[in-house]
Amino acid sequence: MRIAIMGIQGSGKGVQGDRLASDLCVPRIVIGDVIRERARVDDEVGREIADQMGRGELVAEPVVVQALAVRLALRPEDGFVLDGFPRSGTQVGTLDAMLGRLGAQLDVAIHLEIDEQTARSRMADRLVCSVCNAPTSRRRVGTGDPCPLDSCVGTVVPRTDDQDSVAVDTRLAEFYALTVPVIDEYRQTGRLIEIEATRDEDAVYDEMRSRLAALAGSRP
Ligand code: AMP
């Protein structure tokens, strides 16, 4: 199945998308991670991306499109869980066109729905691995503790864009202005599963799996 997982910052896309991809045995494509990797390259493009991310702005379209094209070219017919794309109406068209060229299409978008207060408090609590970006929370571990993944040697740190109040406001504003219309479009075209995601991780995951199973069963 080709799935896009969507939601406001802190809605659990990382954790839920990771579980889903490993259970379905498909790659998880995390656009934010790909962009963060590019931002580490010390050249003009890398510095520009790092500045945009630091301000909480969406990065320029060509960078994101290239990041996605590289990942999608790797056997999209086997399915994927796409995290962080599409985030705007333009990106919906880009994704459909890219998949179309590969003879594929997006099967479903999942919207993990939480309120803004929960989003803000989860961002304030969020810690990520400095090596693999795996997310965790200050409710479970402290800064500098080992990565939650046994196989990783990294330690967890806060994300700088989660700690900067202007960047947080910008990211939330972009979600409402650009990404909510995308979610509306998927709803109107019958390609959306909506999950109430303020509940605990397992409850959200179980509902997501059963809704996906029902969808797969209802299709010829
Ligand atoms: P995330 O880890 O998904 O919160 O993404 C981190 C940052 O990467 C965002 O604040 C944007 O600067 C950038 N980014 C991620 N996805 C996209 C996208 N689809 N379009 C443009 N910029 C993006």
Coordinates of N, CA and C and ligand atoms in Angstrom, one line a residue:
M1 N 0.8 -1.2 0.0 CA 0.0 0.0 0.0 C 0.9 1.3 0.0
R2 N 0.4 2.3 -0.7 CA 1.2 3.5 -0.7 C 0.4 4.5 0.1
I3 N 1.0 4.9 1.2 CA 0.3 5.7 2.3 C 1.0 7.0 2.6
A4 N 0.3 8.1 2.7 CA 0.9 9.3 3.2 C 0.3 9.5 4.6
I5 N 1.2 9.8 5.5 CA 0.8 10.0 6.9 C 0.9 11.5 7.2
M6 N -0.2 12.1 7.6 CA -0.2 13.6 7.7 C -0.7 14.0 9.1
G7 N -0.3 15.2 9.5 CA -0.8 15.7 10.8 C 0.0 16.9 11.2
I8 N -0.5 17.7 12.1 CA 0.2 18.8 12.7 C 1.5 18.3 13.4
Q9 N 2.4 19.3 13.6 CA 3.6 18.9 14.4 C 3.3 18.2 15.7
G10 N 4.0 17.1 16.0 CA 3.7 16.5 17.3 C 2.5 15.5 17.3
S11 N 1.9 15.3 16.1 CA 0.8 14.4 16.0 C 1.1 12.9 16.1
G12 N 2.4 12.6 16.0 CA 2.8 11.2 16.1 C 3.1 10.6 14.7
K13 N 3.3 11.4 13.7 CA 3.6 10.8 12.4 C 4.9 9.9 12.4
G14 N 5.9 10.4 13.1 CA 7.2 9.7 13.2 C 7.0 8.3 13.8
V15 N 6.4 8.3 15.0 CA 6.3 7.0 15.8 C 5.3 6.1 15.1
Q16 N 4.1 6.6 14.7 CA 3.1 5.7 14.0 C 3.6 5.3 12.7
G17 N 4.2 6.2 11.9 CA 4.7 5.9 10.6 C 5.7 4.8 10.6
D18 N 6.6 4.9 11.6 CA 7.7 3.9 11.8 C 7.1 2.5 12.0
R19 N 6.1 2.5 13.0 CA 5.5 1.2 13.3 C 4.8 0.6 12.1
L20 N 4.1 1.5 11.4 CA 3.3 1.0 10.2 C 4.2 0.5 9.1
A21 N 5.2 1.2 8.8 CA 6.1 0.8 7.8 C 6.8 -0.5 8.1
S22 N 7.2 -0.7 9.4 CA 7.9 -2.0 9.6 C 6.9 -3.1 9.7
D23 N 5.6 -2.9 10.1 CA 4.7 -4.0 10.1 C 4.2 -4.3 8.6
L24 N 4.2 -3.3 7.8 CA 3.8 -3.6 6.4 C 5.0 -4.0 5.5
C25 N 6.2 -3.9 6.1 CA 7.4 -4.3 5.4 C 7.6 -3.4 4.1
V26 N 7.4 -2.1 4.3 CA 7.6 -1.1 3.2 C 8.5 0.0 3.7
P27 N 9.2 0.7 2.8 CA 10.1 1.8 3.3 C 9.2 2.9 3.9
R28 N 9.8 3.6 4.9 CA 9.2 4.8 5.4 C 10.1 6.0 4.8
I29 N 9.4 6.9 4.1 CA 10.1 8.0 3.5 C 9.8 9.2 4.3
V30 N 10.8 9.7 5.0 CA 10.6 10.9 5.9 C 11.3 12.1 5.2
I31 N 10.4 12.9 4.6 CA 11.0 14.1 3.9 C 11.8 15.0 4.8
G32 N 11.3 15.2 6.0 CA 12.1 16.1 6.9 C 13.5 15.6 7.2
D33 N 13.6 14.3 7.3 CA 15.0 13.7 7.6 C 15.9 13.9 6.4
V34 N 15.3 13.7 5.2 CA 16.1 13.8 4.0 C 16.6 15.3 3.9
I35 N 15.7 16.2 4.2 CA 16.0 17.6 4.1 C 17.1 18.0 5.2
R36 N 16.9 17.4 6.4 CA 17.9 17.7 7.4 C 19.3 17.2 7.0
E37 N 19.3 16.1 6.4 CA 20.6 15.5 5.9 C 21.2 16.5 4.9
R38 N 20.4 17.0 4.0 CA 20.9 17.9 2.9 C 21.4 19.2 3.6
A39 N 20.7 19.6 4.7 CA 21.1 20.9 5.3 C 22.5 20.7 6.0
R40 N 22.9 19.5 6.3 CA 24.2 19.3 7.0 C 25.4 19.5 6.0
V41 N 25.1 19.5 4.7 CA 26.2 19.7 3.7 C 26.5 21.2 3.8
D42 N 27.8 21.5 4.0 CA 28.2 22.9 4.2 C 28.5 23.5 2.8
D43 N 27.4 23.8 2.1 CA 27.5 24.6 0.8 C 26.3 25.6 0.8
E44 N 26.2 26.3 -0.3 CA 25.2 27.4 -0.3 C 23.8 26.9 -0.1
V45 N 23.5 25.8 -0.8 CA 22.1 25.2 -0.7 C 21.9 24.7 0.7
G46 N 22.9 24.0 1.2 CA 22.8 23.4 2.6 C 22.5 24.5 3.6
R47 N 23.3 25.6 3.5 CA 23.1 26.7 4.5 C 21.7 27.4 4.4
E48 N 21.3 27.6 3.1 CA 19.9 28.2 2.9 C 18.8 27.3 3.5
I49 N 19.0 26.0 3.3 CA 18.0 25.0 3.8 C 18.0 25.1 5.4
A50 N 19.2 25.1 5.9 CA 19.3 25.1 7.4 C 18.7 26.4 7.9
D51 N 18.8 27.5 7.2 CA 18.2 28.8 7.7 C 16.7 28.7 7.6
Q52 N 16.2 28.2 6.5 CA 14.7 28.1 6.3 C 14.1 27.2 7.4
M53 N 14.8 26.0 7.6 CA 14.3 25.1 8.7 C 14.3 25.8 10.0
G54 N 15.4 26.5 10.3 CA 15.6 27.2 11.6 C 14.5 28.2 11.8
R55 N 14.0 28.8 10.8 CA 12.9 29.8 10.9 C 11.5 29.1 10.9
G56 N 11.5 27.8 10.7 CA 10.3 27.0 10.7 C 9.5 27.1 9.4
E57 N 10.2 27.6 8.3 CA 9.5 27.7 7.0 C 9.7 26.4 6.2
L58 N 8.7 26.2 5.3 CA 8.9 25.1 4.4 C 10.0 25.4 3.4
V59 N 10.8 24.4 3.1 CA 12.0 24.7 2.2 C 11.5 24.8 0.8
A60 N 12.4 25.3 -0.1 CA 12.1 25.6 -1.5 C 11.7 24.3 -2.2
E61 N 10.7 24.4 -3.0 CA 10.1 23.3 -3.7 C 11.1 22.4 -4.4
P62 N 12.1 22.9 -5.2 CA 13.0 22.0 -5.9 C 13.8 21.0 -5.0
V63 N 14.1 21.5 -3.8 CA 14.9 20.7 -2.9 C 14.0 19.5 -2.4
V64 N 12.8 19.8 -2.1 CA 11.9 18.8 -1.6 C 11.6 17.8 -2.7
V65 N 11.3 18.3 -3.9 CA 10.9 17.5 -5.0 C 12.1 16.5 -5.3
Q66 N 13.3 17.0 -5.3 CA 14.4 16.2 -5.6 C 14.6 15.1 -4.5
A67 N 14.4 15.5 -3.3 CA 14.5 14.5 -2.2 C 13.5 13.4 -2.3
L68 N 12.3 13.8 -2.7 CA 11.2 12.8 -2.9 C 11.5 11.9 -4.1
A69 N 11.9 12.5 -5.2 CA 12.1 11.8 -6.5 C 13.1 10.6 -6.2
V70 N 14.2 11.0 -5.5 CA 15.2 9.9 -5.3 C 14.7 8.8 -4.5
R71 N 13.9 9.1 -3.5 CA 13.3 8.0 -2.6 C 12.3 7.2 -3.4
L72 N 11.4 7.9 -4.1 CA 10.3 7.2 -4.8 C 10.8 6.3 -5.9
A73 N 11.9 6.7 -6.5 CA 12.4 5.8 -7.6 C 12.8 4.4 -7.1
L74 N 12.9 4.3 -5.8 CA 13.3 3.0 -5.3 C 12.1 2.1 -5.1
R75 N 11.7 1.5 -6.1 CA 10.6 0.5 -6.0 C 9.3 0.9 -5.4
P76 N 8.6 2.0 -5.9 CA 7.4 2.5 -5.2 C 6.3 1.5 -5.4
E77 N 6.4 0.6 -6.4 CA 5.3 -0.4 -6.6 C 5.1 -1.3 -5.4
D78 N 6.1 -1.4 -4.5 CA 6.0 -2.3 -3.4 C 5.3 -1.5 -2.2
G79 N 5.1 -0.2 -2.4 CA 4.4 0.5 -1.3 C 5.4 1.3 -0.5
F80 N 4.8 2.2 0.3 CA 5.7 3.1 1.2 C 4.8 3.8 2.2
V81 N 5.4 4.3 3.2 CA 4.7 5.2 4.1 C 5.5 6.5 4.0
L82 N 4.8 7.5 3.5 CA 5.4 8.8 3.2 C 5.0 9.8 4.3
D83 N 6.1 10.3 5.0 CA 5.9 11.2 6.2 C 6.4 12.6 5.8
G84 N 5.5 13.6 5.8 CA 5.9 15.0 5.6 C 5.7 15.5 4.2
F85 N 5.0 14.7 3.4 CA 4.7 15.1 2.0 C 3.4 14.4 1.6
P86 N 2.5 15.1 0.9 CA 2.5 16.5 0.5 C 2.1 17.4 1.7
R87 N 2.6 18.6 1.7 CA 2.3 19.6 2.7 C 1.6 20.9 2.1
S88 N 1.4 20.8 0.8 CA 0.7 22.0 0.1 C 0.0 21.4 -1.1
G89 N -0.9 22.2 -1.7 CA -1.7 21.8 -2.9 C -0.7 21.5 -4.0
T90 N 0.3 22.3 -4.2 CA 1.2 22.1 -5.2 C 1.9 20.8 -5.1
Q91 N 2.2 20.4 -3.8 CA 2.9 19.1 -3.6 C 2.0 17.9 -3.9
V92 N 0.7 18.1 -3.7 CA -0.3 17.0 -4.1 C -0.1 16.7 -5.6
G93 N -0.1 17.8 -6.4 CA 0.1 17.6 -7.8 C 1.4 17.0 -8.2
T94 N 2.5 17.4 -7.5 CA 3.8 16.9 -7.7 C 3.8 15.4 -7.4
L95 N 3.3 15.0 -6.3 CA 3.3 13.6 -5.9 C 2.5 12.7 -6.9
D96 N 1.3 13.2 -7.2 CA 0.5 12.4 -8.2 C 1.2 12.3 -9.5
A97 N 1.9 13.3 -10.0 CA 2.6 13.3 -11.2 C 3.8 12.3 -11.2
M98 N 4.5 12.4 -10.1 CA 5.7 11.5 -9.9 C 5.3 10.1 -9.9
L99 N 4.2 9.8 -9.1 CA 3.8 8.4 -9.0 C 3.2 7.9 -10.3
G100 N 2.5 8.8 -11.0 CA 1.9 8.5 -12.3 C 3.0 8.1 -13.3
R101 N 4.1 8.8 -13.3 CA 5.2 8.4 -14.2 C 5.7 7.1 -13.9
L102 N 5.6 6.7 -12.6 CA 6.1 5.3 -12.2 C 5.0 4.3 -12.3
G103 N 3.9 4.7 -12.8 CA 2.7 3.7 -13.0 C 2.1 3.4 -11.6
A104 N 2.1 4.3 -10.7 CA 1.6 4.0 -9.4 C 0.7 5.2 -8.9
Q105 N 0.0 5.0 -7.8 CA -0.8 6.1 -7.2 C -0.8 6.0 -5.7
L106 N -1.2 7.1 -5.1 CA -1.3 7.1 -3.6 C -2.6 6.4 -3.3
D107 N -2.6 5.4 -2.4 CA -3.8 4.7 -2.0 C -4.6 5.4 -1.0
V108 N -3.9 6.0 0.0 CA -4.7 6.6 1.1 C -3.8 7.6 1.9
A109 N -4.4 8.6 2.4 CA -3.7 9.5 3.3 C -4.3 9.3 4.7
I110 N -3.5 9.3 5.7 CA -4.0 9.1 7.1 C -3.7 10.4 7.8
H111 N -4.8 11.0 8.4 CA -4.6 12.2 9.2 C -4.6 11.9 10.6
L112 N -3.5 12.1 11.3 CA -3.5 12.0 12.8 C -3.9 13.3 13.4
E113 N -5.0 13.3 14.0 CA -5.6 14.6 14.4 C -5.4 14.9 15.9
I114 N -4.8 16.0 16.2 CA -4.6 16.5 17.6 C -4.9 18.0 17.6
D115 N -5.2 18.5 18.8 CA -5.5 19.9 18.9 C -4.2 20.7 19.0
E116 N -4.2 22.0 18.8 CA -3.0 22.8 18.8 C -2.3 22.8 20.2
Q117 N -3.0 22.8 21.3 CA -2.4 22.8 22.6 C -1.6 21.6 22.8
T118 N -2.1 20.4 22.4 CA -1.4 19.2 22.5 C -0.1 19.2 21.6
A119 N -0.3 19.8 20.3 CA 0.8 19.9 19.4 C 2.0 20.7 20.1
R120 N 1.6 21.8 20.7 CA 2.6 22.7 21.3 C 3.3 22.0 22.5
S121 N 2.5 21.3 23.3 CA 3.1 20.6 24.4 C 4.0 19.4 24.0
R122 N 3.6 18.7 22.9 CA 4.4 17.6 22.5 C 5.7 18.1 21.8
M123 N 5.6 19.2 21.1 CA 6.9 19.8 20.6 C 7.8 20.2 21.7
A124 N 7.3 20.8 22.7 CA 8.1 21.3 23.8 C 8.8 20.1 24.5
D125 N 8.1 18.9 24.5 CA 8.6 17.7 25.2 C 9.5 16.9 24.3
R126 N 9.4 17.1 23.0 CA 10.1 16.2 22.0 C 11.6 16.2 22.1
L127 N 12.2 15.0 22.1 CA 13.6 14.8 21.9 C 13.8 13.9 20.7
V128 N 14.9 14.1 20.0 CA 15.2 13.3 18.8 C 16.6 12.8 18.9
C129 N 16.9 11.6 18.3 CA 18.2 11.1 18.3 C 19.1 12.0 17.3
S130 N 20.3 12.3 17.8 CA 21.2 13.2 17.0 C 21.7 12.4 15.8
V131 N 21.6 11.1 15.8 CA 22.2 10.4 14.7 C 21.0 9.9 13.7
C132 N 20.0 9.3 14.2 CA 19.0 8.7 13.3 C 17.6 9.5 13.3
N133 N 17.5 10.5 14.2 CA 16.3 11.3 14.3 C 15.1 10.6 14.9
A134 N 15.3 9.4 15.4 CA 14.2 8.7 16.1 C 13.6 9.6 17.2
P135 N 12.3 9.7 17.2 CA 11.7 10.6 18.2 C 11.4 10.0 19.5
T136 N 11.5 10.7 20.6 CA 11.0 10.3 21.9 C 10.6 11.5 22.7
S137 N 10.4 11.4 24.0 CA 9.8 12.5 24.7 C 10.5 12.7 26.1
R138 N 10.5 13.9 26.6 CA 11.1 14.2 27.9 C 10.3 13.4 29.0
R139 N 9.1 13.0 28.6 CA 8.3 12.2 29.6 C 8.9 10.8 29.8
R140 N 9.7 10.4 28.8 CA 10.3 9.1 29.0 C 11.8 9.1 29.3
V141 N 12.5 10.0 28.7 CA 14.0 10.1 28.9 C 14.4 11.5 29.0
G142 N 15.7 11.7 29.3 CA 16.3 13.1 29.4 C 17.3 13.4 28.3
T143 N 17.6 14.7 28.1 CA 18.5 15.1 27.1 C 19.9 14.4 27.4
G144 N 20.5 13.8 26.3 CA 21.8 13.2 26.4 C 21.6 11.7 26.7
D145 N 20.4 11.2 26.9 CA 20.2 9.7 27.1 C 20.4 9.0 25.8
P146 N 20.7 7.7 25.8 CA 20.9 7.0 24.6 C 19.6 7.0 23.7
C147 N 19.9 6.8 22.4 CA 18.8 6.7 21.4 C 17.8 5.6 21.8
P148 N 16.5 5.8 21.6 CA 15.6 4.7 21.9 C 15.8 3.4 21.1
L149 N 16.5 3.5 20.0 CA 16.7 2.3 19.2 C 18.0 1.6 19.6
D150 N 17.9 0.3 20.0 CA 19.1 -0.4 20.5 C 20.2 -0.4 19.5
S151 N 19.8 -0.4 18.2 CA 20.8 -0.6 17.2 C 21.6 0.7 16.9
C152 N 21.2 1.8 17.5 CA 21.8 3.2 17.2 C 22.7 3.6 18.4
V153 N 23.8 4.3 18.0 CA 24.8 4.8 19.0 C 24.5 6.2 19.4
G154 N 23.5 6.9 18.8 CA 23.2 8.3 19.1 C 22.7 8.6 20.5
T155 N 22.6 9.9 20.8 CA 21.9 10.3 22.0 C 20.8 11.3 21.7
V156 N 19.9 11.5 22.6 CA 18.7 12.3 22.2 C 18.9 13.7 22.7
V157 N 18.4 14.6 21.8 CA 18.6 16.1 22.0 C 17.2 16.8 21.6
P158 N 17.0 18.0 22.1 CA 15.8 18.7 21.5 C 16.0 19.1 20.1
R159 N 15.0 19.3 19.3 CA 15.1 19.9 18.0 C 15.1 21.4 18.1
T160 N 16.1 22.0 17.4 CA 16.2 23.5 17.6 C 14.9 24.2 17.2
D161 N 14.2 23.7 16.1 CA 13.0 24.3 15.7 C 11.8 24.1 16.6
D162 N 11.9 23.2 17.5 CA 10.9 23.0 18.5 C 11.1 23.9 19.7
Q163 N 12.3 24.5 19.9 CA 12.6 25.3 21.0 C 12.4 26.8 20.8
D164 N 12.3 27.1 19.5 CA 12.2 28.5 19.1 C 10.8 28.9 18.9
S165 N 10.2 29.8 19.7 CA 8.8 30.0 19.7 C 8.3 30.6 18.4
V166 N 9.2 31.4 17.7 CA 8.7 32.0 16.4 C 8.7 30.9 15.4
A167 N 9.7 30.0 15.4 CA 9.7 28.9 14.4 C 8.5 27.9 14.7
V168 N 8.1 27.7 15.9 CA 7.0 26.9 16.2 C 5.7 27.5 15.7
D169 N 5.5 28.8 15.9 CA 4.3 29.5 15.4 C 4.3 29.5 13.9
T170 N 5.4 29.7 13.2 CA 5.5 29.6 11.7 C 5.1 28.3 11.2
R171 N 5.6 27.2 11.8 CA 5.2 25.9 11.4 C 3.8 25.6 11.5
L172 N 3.2 26.0 12.7 CA 1.8 25.8 12.9 C 0.9 26.6 11.9
A173 N 1.3 27.8 11.7 CA 0.6 28.7 10.7 C 0.6 28.0 9.3
E174 N 1.8 27.5 8.9 CA 1.9 26.9 7.6 C 1.1 25.6 7.5
F175 N 1.0 24.9 8.6 CA 0.1 23.7 8.6 C -1.3 24.1 8.3
Y176 N -1.8 25.1 9.1 CA -3.2 25.5 8.9 C -3.4 26.1 7.5
A177 N -2.5 26.9 7.0 CA -2.7 27.6 5.7 C -2.6 26.7 4.5
L178 N -1.5 25.8 4.6 CA -1.2 25.0 3.4 C -1.6 23.5 3.5
T179 N -1.4 22.9 4.6 CA -1.6 21.5 4.7 C -3.1 21.1 5.0
V180 N -3.8 21.9 5.8 CA -5.2 21.6 6.0 C -6.0 21.5 4.7
P181 N -5.8 22.4 3.8 CA -6.5 22.3 2.5 C -6.2 21.0 1.8
V182 N -5.0 20.5 2.0 CA -4.6 19.2 1.3 C -5.4 18.1 2.0
I183 N -5.5 18.1 3.3 CA -6.3 17.1 4.0 C -7.8 17.2 3.6
D184 N -8.3 18.4 3.4 CA -9.6 18.6 3.0 C -9.8 17.9 1.6
E185 N -8.8 18.2 0.7 CA -8.9 17.6 -0.6 C -8.9 16.1 -0.6
Y186 N -8.1 15.5 0.2 CA -8.1 14.0 0.3 C -9.4 13.5 0.9
R187 N -10.0 14.3 1.8 CA -11.3 13.9 2.4 C -12.4 13.9 1.3
Q188 N -12.4 15.0 0.5 CA -13.4 15.1 -0.5 C -13.3 14.1 -1.6
T189 N -12.0 13.6 -1.9 CA -11.8 12.6 -2.9 C -11.9 11.2 -2.4
G190 N -12.3 11.0 -1.1 CA -12.4 9.7 -0.5 C -11.1 8.9 -0.3
R191 N -10.0 9.7 -0.1 CA -8.8 9.0 0.1 C -8.2 9.3 1.5
L192 N -9.1 9.6 2.4 CA -8.6 10.0 3.8 C -9.1 9.1 4.9
I193 N -8.2 8.7 5.8 CA -8.6 8.0 7.0 C -8.2 9.0 8.1
E194 N -9.2 9.4 9.0 CA -8.9 10.3 10.1 C -8.9 9.6 11.4
I195 N -7.9 9.9 12.2 CA -7.7 9.2 13.4 C -7.5 10.2 14.5
E196 N -8.3 10.0 15.6 CA -8.1 10.9 16.8 C -6.8 10.5 17.5
A197 N -5.8 11.4 17.5 CA -4.5 10.9 17.9 C -4.0 11.5 19.2
T198 N -4.9 12.0 20.0 CA -4.4 12.5 21.4 C -4.4 11.3 22.3
R199 N -4.9 10.1 21.9 CA -5.0 8.9 22.8 C -3.6 8.3 22.8
D200 N -3.5 7.2 23.6 CA -2.1 6.7 23.7 C -1.7 6.0 22.4
E201 N -0.4 5.8 22.3 CA 0.2 5.3 21.1 C -0.4 4.0 20.5
D202 N -0.6 3.1 21.4 CA -1.2 1.8 21.0 C -2.6 1.9 20.5
A203 N -3.4 2.7 21.2 CA -4.8 2.9 20.7 C -4.9 3.5 19.3
V204 N -4.0 4.5 19.1 CA -4.0 5.1 17.8 C -3.5 4.1 16.8
Y205 N -2.5 3.4 17.1 CA -1.9 2.4 16.1 C -3.0 1.4 15.8
D206 N -3.6 0.8 16.8 CA -4.6 -0.3 16.6 C -5.7 0.2 15.7
E207 N -6.2 1.4 15.9 CA -7.3 2.0 15.1 C -6.8 2.2 13.6
M208 N -5.6 2.7 13.5 CA -5.0 2.9 12.2 C -5.0 1.6 11.4
R209 N -4.5 0.5 12.1 CA -4.3 -0.8 11.4 C -5.7 -1.3 11.0
S210 N -6.7 -1.2 11.9 CA -8.0 -1.8 11.6 C -8.7 -1.0 10.5
R211 N -8.5 0.3 10.5 CA -9.1 1.1 9.4 C -8.4 0.8 8.0
L212 N -7.1 0.6 8.1 CA -6.4 0.2 6.8 C -6.9 -1.1 6.3
A213 N -7.0 -2.1 7.3 CA -7.5 -3.4 6.9 C -8.9 -3.4 6.3
A214 N -9.7 -2.5 6.9 CA -11.1 -2.4 6.3 C -11.1 -1.8 4.9
L215 N -10.2 -0.9 4.7 CA -10.1 -0.2 3.4 C -9.6 -1.2 2.4
A216 N -8.5 -2.0 2.8 CA -8.0 -3.0 1.8 C -9.0 -4.0 1.5
G217 N -9.9 -4.4 2.5 CA -10.9 -5.4 2.2 C -12.0 -4.9 1.4
S218 N -12.2 -3.6 1.4 CA -13.4 -3.0 0.6 C -13.0 -2.8 -0.8
R219 N -11.7 -2.9 -1.2 CA -11.3 -2.6 -2.5 C -11.2 -3.9 -3.4
P220 N -11.6 -3.8 -4.6 CA -11.5 -5.0 -5.5 C -10.1 -5.5 -5.7
Ligands
AMP1 P1 9.5 17.7 9.9 O1 10.6 16.9 10.5 O2 8.5 17.0 9.1 O3 8.8 18.6 11.0 O4 10.2 18.7 8.9 C1 11.2 19.6 9.3 C2 11.3 20.8 8.4 O5 11.7 20.3 7.0 C3 10.1 21.6 8.1 O6 9.9 22.6 9.1 C4 10.4 22.2 6.8 O7 11.4 23.3 6.9 C5 11.1 21.1 6.0 N1 10.1 20.2 5.3 C6 9.6 19.0 5.7 N2 8.7 18.6 4.8 C7 8.6 19.5 3.8 C8 7.8 19.7 2.7 N3 7.0 18.7 2.3 N4 8.0 20.8 2.0 C9 8.8 21.8 2.3 N5 9.6 21.7 3.4 C10 9.5 20.6 4.2

